[in-house]
Tab-separated table of C-alpha atoms in Angstrom:
chain	number	residue	atom	x	y	z
A	4	UNK	CA	60.393	27.357	-47.663
A	5	UNK	CA	58.343	30.040	-45.773
A	6	UNK	CA	56.182	29.655	-42.831
A	7	UNK	CA	53.065	31.756	-43.148
A	8	UNK	CA	51.572	32.593	-39.768
A	9	UNK	CA	47.773	33.061	-39.319
A	10	UNK	CA	46.839	34.477	-35.971
A	11	UNK	CA	43.317	33.085	-35.493
A	12	UNK	CA	40.302	35.529	-35.270
A	13	UNK	CA	40.948	39.270	-35.047
A	14	UNK	CA	39.095	40.487	-38.063
A	15	UNK	CA	36.760	43.328	-37.693
A	16	UNK	CA	33.326	43.623	-39.357
A	17	UNK	CA	30.714	46.343	-39.630
A	18	UNK	CA	27.209	45.725	-38.511
A	19	UNK	CA	24.113	47.027	-40.270
A	20	UNK	CA	24.040	49.913	-37.697
A	21	UNK	CA	27.477	50.955	-38.724
A	22	UNK	CA	29.082	49.594	-35.468
A	23	UNK	CA	32.329	47.856	-35.864
A	24	UNK	CA	33.059	44.677	-33.909
A	25	UNK	CA	36.303	42.657	-33.726
A	26	UNK	CA	36.337	38.925	-33.270
A	27	UNK	CA	38.560	37.958	-30.332
A	28	UNK	CA	37.692	34.336	-30.391
A	29	UNK	CA	37.227	32.390	-27.235
A	30	UNK	CA	37.538	34.085	-23.843
A	31	UNK	CA	38.612	32.876	-20.389
A	32	UNK	CA	35.826	33.964	-18.036
A	33	UNK	CA	38.055	34.163	-15.023
A	34	UNK	CA	40.834	36.144	-16.476
A	35	UNK	CA	39.361	37.911	-19.555
A	36	UNK	CA	42.157	36.550	-21.706
A	37	UNK	CA	40.988	36.033	-25.144
A	38	UNK	CA	42.238	33.785	-28.010
A	39	UNK	CA	43.284	36.537	-30.418
A	40	UNK	CA	45.336	38.565	-27.876
A	41	UNK	CA	47.087	35.465	-26.538
A	42	UNK	CA	48.018	34.105	-29.855
A	43	UNK	CA	49.103	37.567	-31.156
A	44	UNK	CA	51.493	37.964	-28.296
A	45	UNK	CA	52.780	34.261	-28.767
A	46	UNK	CA	53.398	34.591	-32.439
A	47	UNK	CA	54.948	37.989	-32.415
A	48	UNK	CA	57.060	37.616	-29.289
A	49	UNK	CA	57.845	33.836	-29.229
A	50	UNK	CA	57.313	32.036	-32.619
A	51	UNK	CA	58.763	34.744	-34.927
A	52	UNK	CA	61.944	35.325	-32.812
A	53	UNK	CA	62.382	31.449	-32.812
A	54	UNK	CA	61.936	31.002	-36.452
A	55	UNK	CA	64.380	33.926	-37.066
A	56	UNK	CA	66.917	32.357	-34.676
A	57	UNK	CA	66.649	29.270	-36.961
A	58	UNK	CA	66.808	31.141	-40.323
A	59	UNK	CA	63.307	30.150	-41.251
A	60	UNK	CA	61.517	32.762	-43.433
A	61	UNK	CA	58.222	33.716	-42.074
A	62	UNK	CA	55.273	36.025	-42.726
A	63	UNK	CA	52.308	37.056	-40.614
A	64	UNK	CA	49.006	37.475	-42.338
A	65	UNK	CA	46.334	38.978	-40.211
A	66	UNK	CA	42.425	38.554	-40.768
A	67	UNK	CA	40.849	41.791	-42.001
A	68	UNK	CA	37.279	40.606	-42.080
A	69	UNK	CA	36.004	37.283	-43.026
A	70	UNK	CA	37.662	33.957	-43.635
A	71	UNK	CA	37.135	34.038	-47.361
A	72	UNK	CA	39.295	37.292	-47.713
A	73	UNK	CA	41.819	35.666	-45.219
A	74	UNK	CA	42.187	32.682	-47.563
A	75	UNK	CA	42.769	34.959	-50.529
A	76	UNK	CA	45.489	36.810	-48.462
A	77	UNK	CA	47.069	33.531	-47.322
A	78	UNK	CA	47.163	32.230	-50.828
A	79	UNK	CA	48.736	35.447	-52.202
A	80	UNK	CA	51.486	35.111	-49.538
A	81	UNK	CA	52.135	31.542	-50.265
A	82	UNK	CA	54.566	29.872	-52.720
A	83	UNK	CA	54.042	26.195	-53.495
A	84	UNK	CA	56.666	25.043	-51.020
A	85	UNK	CA	55.430	27.077	-48.152
A	86	UNK	CA	53.182	25.954	-45.256
A	87	UNK	CA	50.582	27.783	-43.081
A	88	UNK	CA	50.268	27.496	-39.408
A	89	UNK	CA	46.995	28.846	-37.937
A	90	UNK	CA	47.197	29.573	-34.160
A	91	UNK	CA	44.129	29.061	-32.223
A	92	UNK	CA	43.042	28.010	-28.673
A	93	UNK	CA	40.169	25.738	-27.788
A	94	UNK	CA	37.067	26.376	-25.623
A	95	UNK	CA	34.841	24.144	-23.707
A	96	UNK	CA	33.067	24.121	-20.313
A	97	UNK	CA	34.937	21.118	-19.111
A	98	UNK	CA	37.636	19.955	-21.628
A	99	UNK	CA	41.379	20.062	-21.386
A	100	UNK	CA	44.158	19.009	-23.870
A	101	UNK	CA	45.895	19.574	-27.151
A	102	UNK	CA	44.988	18.941	-30.769
A	103	UNK	CA	46.233	19.824	-34.247
A	104	UNK	CA	44.117	19.760	-37.389
A	105	UNK	CA	44.850	19.209	-41.040
A	106	UNK	CA	42.878	18.789	-44.355
A	107	UNK	CA	41.834	15.180	-45.036
A	108	UNK	CA	43.624	14.900	-48.393
A	109	UNK	CA	46.844	16.810	-47.483
A	110	UNK	CA	49.605	14.312	-46.798
A	111	UNK	CA	52.004	16.935	-46.002
A	112	UNK	CA	49.527	18.645	-43.700
A	113	UNK	CA	49.020	15.336	-41.900
A	114	UNK	CA	52.804	14.857	-41.504
A	115	UNK	CA	53.385	18.337	-40.295
A	116	UNK	CA	50.297	18.131	-37.891
A	117	UNK	CA	51.728	14.875	-36.518
A	118	UNK	CA	55.143	16.312	-35.778
A	119	UNK	CA	53.707	19.480	-34.149
A	120	UNK	CA	51.107	17.511	-32.050
A	121	UNK	CA	53.853	15.215	-30.504
A	122	UNK	CA	55.990	18.164	-29.475
A	123	UNK	CA	53.092	20.229	-28.005
A	124	UNK	CA	52.019	17.351	-25.843
A	125	UNK	CA	55.541	16.697	-24.634
A	126	UNK	CA	55.908	20.388	-23.746
A	127	UNK	CA	52.456	21.036	-22.099
A	128	UNK	CA	51.751	17.605	-20.598
A	129	UNK	CA	48.140	18.102	-21.199
A	130	UNK	CA	45.656	15.338	-22.554
A	131	UNK	CA	46.495	14.294	-26.017
A	132	UNK	CA	43.426	14.763	-28.132
A	133	UNK	CA	45.496	13.772	-31.318
A	134	UNK	CA	45.609	15.027	-34.773
A	135	UNK	CA	42.286	15.692	-36.301
A	136	UNK	CA	41.341	15.928	-39.914
A	137	UNK	CA	38.920	18.411	-41.523
A	138	UNK	CA	36.642	17.517	-44.296
A	139	UNK	CA	33.581	18.741	-46.121
A	140	UNK	CA	30.564	18.292	-43.866
A	141	UNK	CA	28.195	15.583	-44.849
A	142	UNK	CA	25.145	17.425	-43.714
A	143	UNK	CA	23.988	20.405	-41.669
A	144	UNK	CA	24.394	18.716	-38.188
A	145	UNK	CA	28.007	17.784	-39.164
A	146	UNK	CA	28.974	21.366	-39.993
A	147	UNK	CA	29.741	22.334	-36.403
A	148	UNK	CA	32.082	19.307	-36.133
A	149	UNK	CA	33.881	20.524	-39.299
A	150	UNK	CA	33.912	24.272	-38.449
A	151	UNK	CA	36.474	26.136	-40.424
A	152	UNK	CA	36.705	23.487	-43.108
A	153	UNK	CA	36.636	25.765	-46.088
A	154	UNK	CA	39.905	27.311	-44.995
A	155	UNK	CA	41.626	24.016	-45.029
A	156	UNK	CA	40.210	23.128	-48.341
A	157	UNK	CA	40.828	26.390	-50.052
A	158	UNK	CA	44.345	27.229	-49.083
A	159	UNK	CA	46.788	26.172	-51.827
A	160	UNK	CA	49.538	24.924	-49.411
A	161	UNK	CA	49.500	22.712	-46.346
A	162	UNK	CA	47.282	24.362	-43.701
A	163	UNK	CA	47.697	23.190	-40.097
A	164	UNK	CA	45.798	24.680	-37.213
A	165	UNK	CA	47.101	24.432	-33.678
A	166	UNK	CA	44.687	24.221	-30.810
A	167	UNK	CA	47.514	24.107	-28.189
A	168	UNK	CA	45.195	24.040	-25.133
A	169	UNK	CA	41.794	25.190	-23.974
A	170	UNK	CA	41.872	28.900	-23.064
A	171	UNK	CA	38.573	28.355	-21.156
A	172	UNK	CA	40.409	26.034	-18.718
A	173	UNK	CA	42.371	27.864	-16.094
A	174	UNK	CA	44.878	25.160	-15.614
A	175	UNK	CA	45.469	24.847	-19.388
A	176	UNK	CA	45.794	28.658	-19.734
A	177	UNK	CA	48.389	28.787	-16.830
A	178	UNK	CA	50.468	25.899	-18.195
A	179	UNK	CA	50.393	27.338	-21.831
A	180	UNK	CA	51.241	30.824	-20.689
A	181	UNK	CA	54.056	29.715	-18.419
A	182	UNK	CA	55.529	27.413	-21.083
A	183	UNK	CA	55.407	29.929	-24.080
A	184	UNK	CA	59.199	29.763	-24.641
A	185	UNK	CA	59.269	25.934	-24.765
A	186	UNK	CA	56.201	25.941	-26.729
A	187	UNK	CA	57.556	28.170	-29.444
A	188	UNK	CA	60.633	25.986	-29.585
A	189	UNK	CA	58.649	22.854	-29.970
A	190	UNK	CA	56.554	24.260	-32.959
A	191	UNK	CA	59.844	25.457	-34.725
A	192	UNK	CA	61.511	22.102	-33.962
A	193	UNK	CA	58.594	20.376	-35.704
A	194	UNK	CA	58.917	22.765	-38.689
A	195	UNK	CA	62.546	22.056	-38.895
A	196	UNK	CA	61.908	18.236	-39.008
A	197	UNK	CA	59.178	18.637	-41.569
A	198	UNK	CA	61.618	20.844	-43.771
A	199	UNK	CA	64.312	18.154	-43.312
A	200	UNK	CA	62.125	15.480	-44.696
């Protein structure tokens, strides 16, 4: 089994005037740290070494432009026994905590999300916002609640999205940054338990 690592955001698109912009995701207004930069460092310098120490094959797939192309790239990289972990950080004016997302019909995605969520909460000690499913929106107003749902639906292997903490929350960001080693171990331990059945 291989773990495919999607570092959330980071894609570059060209505007009508020819200007290129990169999607860095959410940003902490006090520090300037952004979601893509934090997760790229976390995945490359903490998650991958921990997976390698545990002899778990892994591959990073970076977003080139939009999510449709990303899904195609993820599916090309995936064999049927693989899983995809997508690394993101939440943003809100007031919220704090940890949540993990999966696709509504994916039993394996739900199991992996449950294992990851329990370990993230234990390491970070932030409010447990639970595992949350993604599904097709029922109407236009519901689309915001189900943002990113097509990635969950269209990937051909279990797709689990980690929102380890709120980057917009200074306390969350400090805790997450100070516990990156433990956080990476927690994610990999969850993957190992998932593999072990």
